[in-house]
């Protein structure tokens, strides 16, 4: 890869010669402006305002425009001679945890390549120190005519640098948040959590630019003369429509599960209703019959128990009221049993006669 800047990393008293290489590239499709009547290309020409002549790129320099419109020429040599340490040096000023860097400050990304054999040892030292400390380095450097802020971190076995915006370049989000107080129910948060869990994680390498692919396919079809306008997709207009948030979340969870091939019934839509006093929920017929039988059996059991208790109580009172009669009855019963026993013994002792033929 071609380097766009050569310099050194200043790490205390350690100097590491490096080359700056672009870490990203744009794959977006660019279009040219054409004349609609004949398809001719429209070009921008750089013309001098004083003499009206077109100027080549090699003859174009920099200039600073003052308030009165006058231009002060500025050359690359003027910028290179500025008394700042970062003119050709990436100067590390501190090391901080990565989560202290606001992603809003992130700008362009670069790879820092060791420039020459002598740079290999200090380059590796800084890389391993960043790995072990689990921190990132904050640095200042100058590029394309201005001093910038950067963050150095390790990517695989390479030191990468992200350009950072200066803190005063981040705008305050005034008037961006929704106006007024908005309350969110716990049930809505639970469904949002369920949707997040269902969508899960994704491998960044699997994501593609579908718009660019569609444009490339259209351009290819047009160049071959086989282009047919596709049918318009049914897209519901967004914004300004009051929706049932709970229903939308439930449908989203169901759709996410279906897209991942996960089993499960479709999520039911929960209508929004006012809270009112309602009668107890009725249960199924079988359960009601069983409950009725159980209640009847319980009632019968209680009735039998009551009768038993009443009979026992009456017997106790009767026994207490007539003790003499009970003793007399017991003696008579004993004599009768003794007489029966004597008669049975006599009958057993008498031998039976055999019947003659």
Coordinates of C-alpha atoms in Angstrom, one line a residue:
X1 CA 0.0 0.0 0.0
X2 CA 1.2 3.5 -0.8
X3 CA 2.1 5.7 2.1
X4 CA 0.6 9.2 2.3
X5 CA 2.9 10.6 5.0
X6 CA 6.3 9.8 6.4
X7 CA 7.4 10.8 9.9
X8 CA 8.0 9.3 13.3
X9 CA 6.2 8.4 16.5
X10 CA 7.6 10.2 19.5
X11 CA 7.2 7.9 22.5
X12 CA 9.1 9.8 25.3
X13 CA 12.7 9.7 24.2
X14 CA 12.0 6.8 21.8
X15 CA 11.5 7.7 18.2
X16 CA 9.9 5.2 15.8
X17 CA 10.2 6.0 12.1
X18 CA 6.8 5.1 10.4
X19 CA 4.8 5.5 7.2
X20 CA 1.2 6.5 7.2
X21 CA -1.1 4.3 5.1
X22 CA -4.9 4.6 4.5
X23 CA -6.7 1.9 6.4
X24 CA -10.0 2.4 4.6
X25 CA -11.2 2.8 1.1
X26 CA -14.5 3.9 -0.4
X27 CA -16.5 1.4 -2.6
X28 CA -19.4 3.8 -3.2
X29 CA -20.4 4.3 -6.9
X30 CA -19.8 7.8 -8.2
X31 CA -21.8 9.4 -11.1
X32 CA -20.8 12.0 -13.7
X33 CA -22.9 14.9 -14.6
X34 CA -24.1 14.8 -18.2
X35 CA -26.0 17.0 -20.6
X36 CA -29.5 15.4 -20.8
X37 CA -30.2 16.4 -24.4
X38 CA -27.1 14.7 -25.9
X39 CA -25.4 12.8 -23.0
X40 CA -22.3 15.0 -23.2
X41 CA -20.1 15.1 -20.1
X42 CA -20.2 18.2 -17.9
X43 CA -16.8 19.1 -16.6
X44 CA -15.6 21.7 -14.1
X45 CA -12.8 23.8 -15.3
X46 CA -10.5 25.8 -13.0
X47 CA -10.3 29.3 -14.4
X48 CA -8.4 32.3 -13.1
X49 CA -10.7 35.2 -12.3
X50 CA -8.2 37.8 -13.4
X51 CA -7.3 36.6 -16.9
X52 CA -10.1 34.1 -17.5
X53 CA -7.7 31.4 -18.5
X54 CA -7.9 27.7 -17.5
X55 CA -5.2 26.8 -15.0
X56 CA -3.4 23.4 -14.7
X57 CA -3.2 21.6 -11.3
X58 CA 0.5 22.1 -11.1
X59 CA 0.0 25.9 -11.2
X60 CA -2.5 26.0 -8.4
X61 CA -1.4 26.8 -4.8
X62 CA -2.9 27.8 -1.5
X63 CA -4.0 31.2 -0.2
X64 CA -5.8 32.6 2.9
X65 CA -8.7 35.0 2.2
X66 CA -9.0 37.8 4.6
X67 CA -12.2 39.6 5.6
X68 CA -11.8 42.3 2.9
X69 CA -11.4 39.6 0.2
X70 CA -7.7 40.0 -0.3
X71 CA -5.7 36.7 -0.7
X72 CA -2.4 36.0 1.2
X73 CA -0.4 33.2 -0.6
X74 CA 0.7 30.3 1.6
X75 CA 3.2 27.7 0.4
X76 CA 4.0 24.2 1.6
X77 CA 7.4 25.5 2.7
X78 CA 5.7 28.1 4.9
X79 CA 3.7 25.3 6.6
X80 CA 6.7 23.0 7.0
X81 CA 8.7 25.7 8.7
X82 CA 6.1 26.3 11.4
X83 CA 7.6 25.9 14.9
X84 CA 5.5 23.0 16.1
X85 CA 6.7 19.6 17.2
X86 CA 4.0 17.7 15.3
X87 CA 5.0 18.9 11.8
X88 CA 6.7 15.5 11.0
X89 CA 6.0 13.7 14.3
X90 CA 3.1 11.8 15.8
X91 CA 3.6 12.9 19.4
X92 CA 2.1 10.7 22.1
X93 CA 0.8 12.8 25.0
X94 CA -1.0 10.3 27.2
X95 CA -2.5 6.8 27.5
X96 CA -6.1 6.3 28.5
X97 CA -8.7 3.5 28.6
X98 CA -10.4 3.0 25.2
X99 CA -13.9 3.6 26.7
X100 CA -13.0 7.1 27.5
X101 CA -12.9 8.1 23.8
X102 CA -16.3 9.3 22.6
X103 CA -17.1 7.5 19.3
X104 CA -18.4 10.9 18.0
X105 CA -14.8 12.0 17.8
X106 CA -13.7 9.2 15.5
X107 CA -12.6 10.3 12.0
X108 CA -10.4 8.7 9.3
X109 CA -8.4 5.6 10.1
X110 CA -4.8 4.8 9.2
X111 CA -2.2 2.0 9.6
X112 CA 1.2 2.9 10.9
X113 CA 3.9 0.9 9.2
X114 CA 7.5 0.6 10.6
X115 CA 9.8 2.5 8.2
X116 CA 13.0 0.5 7.9
X117 CA 14.7 -2.3 9.9
X118 CA 15.7 0.0 12.7
X119 CA 12.1 0.8 13.4
X120 CA 11.1 -2.8 14.0
X121 CA 12.2 -3.1 17.6
X122 CA 10.7 0.1 19.0
X123 CA 7.6 -0.4 16.9
X124 CA 7.1 -3.9 18.4
X125 CA 7.8 -2.5 21.9
X126 CA 5.1 0.1 21.6
X127 CA 2.6 -2.4 20.2
X128 CA 3.1 -4.9 23.0
X129 CA 3.0 -2.2 25.6
X130 CA -0.4 -1.1 24.3
X131 CA -1.6 -4.7 24.3
X132 CA -0.6 -5.4 27.9
X133 CA -1.9 -2.1 29.3
X134 CA -5.2 -2.5 27.4
X135 CA -5.1 1.3 26.8
X136 CA -4.9 3.5 23.7
X137 CA -2.4 6.3 23.1
X138 CA -3.6 9.9 22.5
X139 CA -1.3 11.7 20.1
X140 CA -1.1 15.0 18.1
X141 CA 0.1 15.1 14.5
X142 CA 0.0 17.5 11.6
X143 CA -1.5 16.4 8.2
X144 CA -2.7 18.3 5.2
X145 CA -2.0 21.8 6.6
X146 CA -3.5 21.4 10.1
X147 CA -2.7 19.9 13.5
X148 CA -4.9 17.0 14.4
X149 CA -5.7 14.7 17.3
X150 CA -5.2 10.9 17.0
X151 CA -5.8 7.7 18.9
X152 CA -3.3 4.8 18.5
X153 CA -4.5 1.2 19.2
X154 CA -3.5 -2.3 18.2
X155 CA -5.2 -4.1 15.4
X156 CA -3.9 -7.7 15.0
X157 CA -0.1 -7.1 14.8
X158 CA -0.3 -3.6 13.5
X159 CA -0.6 -0.2 15.2
X160 CA -3.6 1.7 13.8
X161 CA -4.3 5.4 14.3
X162 CA -7.8 7.0 14.2
X163 CA -8.0 10.6 13.5
X164 CA -10.0 12.4 16.2
X165 CA -12.0 15.6 16.1
X166 CA -11.0 18.2 18.7
X167 CA -13.5 18.3 21.6
X168 CA -14.7 21.8 20.5
X169 CA -15.6 20.4 17.1
X170 CA -18.3 18.2 18.7
X171 CA -21.6 20.0 18.6
X172 CA -23.9 20.0 21.7
X173 CA -27.1 18.1 20.9
X174 CA -29.4 20.9 21.8
X175 CA -33.0 20.5 20.7
X176 CA -32.4 17.0 19.3
X177 CA -34.0 14.9 22.1
X178 CA -37.8 14.5 22.1
X179 CA -39.6 17.4 23.8
X180 CA -41.7 16.7 26.8
X181 CA -41.7 13.9 29.3
X182 CA -42.1 10.4 27.8
X183 CA -42.8 7.4 30.0
X184 CA -41.9 3.8 29.0
X185 CA -43.6 0.8 30.7
X186 CA -41.7 -2.1 32.0
X187 CA -43.5 -4.5 29.7
X188 CA -42.3 -2.4 26.7
X189 CA -38.7 -2.6 28.0
X190 CA -39.0 -6.3 28.4
X191 CA -40.2 -6.8 24.8
X192 CA -37.4 -4.5 23.6
X193 CA -34.9 -6.7 25.5
X194 CA -36.4 -9.8 24.0
X195 CA -36.1 -8.3 20.5
X196 CA -32.4 -7.4 21.1
X197 CA -31.8 -10.9 22.4
X198 CA -33.5 -12.5 19.4
X199 CA -31.6 -10.4 16.9
X200 CA -28.4 -11.2 18.8
X201 CA -25.0 -10.5 17.2
X202 CA -23.8 -10.5 13.6
X203 CA -20.5 -11.0 11.9
X204 CA -19.5 -7.7 10.4
X205 CA -17.9 -9.5 7.5
X206 CA -21.3 -10.8 6.4
X207 CA -22.8 -7.4 5.9
X208 CA -22.9 -6.1 2.4
X209 CA -23.8 -2.9 0.5
X210 CA -27.0 -4.0 -1.2
X211 CA -27.7 -0.6 -2.7
X212 CA -24.3 -0.6 -4.5
X213 CA -24.9 -4.2 -5.7
X214 CA -28.3 -3.2 -7.1
X215 CA -26.8 -0.2 -8.9
X216 CA -24.0 -2.3 -10.4
X217 CA -26.5 -4.8 -11.6
X218 CA -28.7 -2.1 -13.2
X219 CA -25.6 -0.5 -14.9
X220 CA -24.6 -3.9 -16.3
X221 CA -28.1 -4.6 -17.6
X222 CA -28.3 -1.2 -19.2
X223 CA -24.9 -1.6 -20.9
X224 CA -26.1 -5.0 -22.4
X225 CA -29.4 -3.5 -23.4
X226 CA -31.4 -6.0 -21.3
X227 CA -32.6 -3.6 -18.6
X228 CA -36.2 -3.9 -17.4
X229 CA -37.5 -1.6 -14.7
X230 CA -38.2 -3.6 -11.5
X231 CA -41.6 -3.6 -9.9
X232 CA -42.1 -1.0 -7.3
X233 CA -41.7 -2.3 -3.8
X234 CA -44.6 -1.7 -1.4
X235 CA -43.1 0.5 1.2
X236 CA -45.3 1.9 4.0
X237 CA -44.8 5.6 4.6
X238 CA -42.8 6.2 7.8
X239 CA -43.5 8.9 10.4
X240 CA -46.6 10.6 11.6
X241 CA -48.5 7.4 12.3
X242 CA -49.7 6.4 15.7
X243 CA -48.9 2.8 16.4
X244 CA -49.5 0.3 19.1
X245 CA -45.9 0.0 20.5
X246 CA -46.5 -3.3 22.3
X247 CA -48.0 -4.9 19.2
X248 CA -45.1 -3.6 17.0
X249 CA -42.6 -5.0 19.4
X250 CA -44.3 -8.4 19.7
X251 CA -44.5 -8.7 15.9
X252 CA -40.8 -7.6 15.6
X253 CA -39.8 -10.4 18.0
X254 CA -41.9 -12.9 16.0
X255 CA -40.4 -11.8 12.7
X256 CA -36.9 -11.9 14.0
X257 CA -37.4 -15.5 15.3
X258 CA -38.9 -16.5 11.9
X259 CA -36.0 -15.0 10.0
X260 CA -33.5 -17.0 12.1
X261 CA -35.5 -20.2 11.7
X262 CA -36.4 -20.5 15.4
X263 CA -39.5 -22.5 16.2
X264 CA -42.3 -20.9 18.2
X265 CA -45.8 -19.6 17.6
X266 CA -46.5 -16.2 16.4
X267 CA -46.5 -13.5 19.1
X268 CA -50.0 -12.5 20.1
X269 CA -50.9 -8.8 19.8
X270 CA -51.6 -7.3 23.1
X271 CA -54.4 -4.6 22.8
X272 CA -54.1 -1.5 24.9
X273 CA -57.1 -1.3 27.4
X274 CA -58.0 0.7 30.4
X275 CA -57.7 -0.9 33.7
X276 CA -61.2 -1.7 35.1
X277 CA -62.6 -3.9 37.9
X278 CA -63.4 -7.3 36.3
X279 CA -65.1 -10.4 37.4
X280 CA -63.0 -13.5 38.4
X281 CA -61.8 -15.4 35.4
X282 CA -63.9 -18.6 34.6
X283 CA -62.1 -21.8 34.2
X284 CA -62.8 -24.7 31.8
X285 CA -65.8 -27.0 32.1
X286 CA -63.9 -30.1 33.3
X287 CA -62.2 -28.1 36.1
X288 CA -65.6 -26.7 37.2
X289 CA -67.2 -30.2 37.3
X290 CA -64.3 -31.6 39.3
X291 CA -64.4 -28.6 41.7
X292 CA -68.2 -29.1 42.1
X293 CA -67.8 -32.8 42.9
X294 CA -65.0 -32.1 45.3
X295 CA -67.2 -29.5 47.1
X296 CA -70.2 -31.9 47.3
X297 CA -68.0 -34.7 48.6
X298 CA -66.6 -32.4 51.2
X299 CA -70.1 -31.4 52.2
X300 CA -71.2 -35.1 52.5
X301 CA -68.1 -35.8 54.6
X302 CA -68.9 -33.0 56.9
X303 CA -72.6 -34.2 57.3
X304 CA -71.5 -37.8 58.0
X305 CA -69.0 -36.5 60.6
X306 CA -71.6 -34.4 62.3
X307 CA -74.1 -37.4 62.4
X308 CA -71.4 -39.6 63.8
X309 CA -70.5 -37.1 66.5
X310 CA -74.2 -36.6 67.4
X311 CA -74.8 -40.4 67.7
X312 CA -71.8 -40.9 69.8
X313 CA -72.9 -38.0 72.1
X314 CA -76.4 -39.6 72.5
X315 CA -75.0 -43.0 73.3
X316 CA -72.8 -41.5 76.0
X317 CA -75.8 -39.7 77.6
X318 CA -77.9 -42.9 77.5
X319 CA -75.2 -45.0 79.0
X320 CA -74.7 -42.5 81.8
X321 CA -78.5 -42.3 82.5
X322 CA -79.2 -46.1 82.8
X323 CA -76.2 -47.9 84.4
X324 CA -78.4 -50.5 86.3
X325 CA -80.3 -51.7 83.2
X326 CA -77.1 -52.1 81.3
X327 CA -75.7 -54.4 84.1
X328 CA -78.9 -56.5 84.2
X329 CA -78.9 -56.9 80.5
X330 CA -75.3 -58.0 80.5
X331 CA -76.0 -60.7 83.2
X332 CA -79.0 -62.1 81.2
X333 CA -76.9 -62.2 78.1
X334 CA -74.2 -64.1 79.9
X335 CA -76.6 -66.7 81.2
X336 CA -78.2 -67.3 77.8
X337 CA -74.8 -67.7 76.2
X338 CA -73.8 -70.3 78.9
X339 CA -77.0 -72.4 78.3
X340 CA -76.4 -72.4 74.5
X341 CA -72.9 -73.6 75.1
X342 CA -74.0 -76.5 77.3
X343 CA -76.7 -77.7 74.8
X344 CA -74.1 -77.6 72.0
X345 CA -71.7 -79.8 74.0
X346 CA -74.4 -82.4 74.7
X347 CA -75.4 -82.6 71.1
X348 CA -71.8 -83.1 70.1
X349 CA -71.3 -86.0 72.6
X350 CA -74.3 -88.0 71.3
X351 CA -73.2 -90.4 68.5
X352 CA -75.0 -90.5 65.2
X353 CA -76.7 -93.7 64.0
X354 CA -75.9 -95.0 60.5
X355 CA -78.8 -95.3 58.1
X356 CA -79.5 -98.9 57.1
X357 CA -79.6 -99.9 53.5

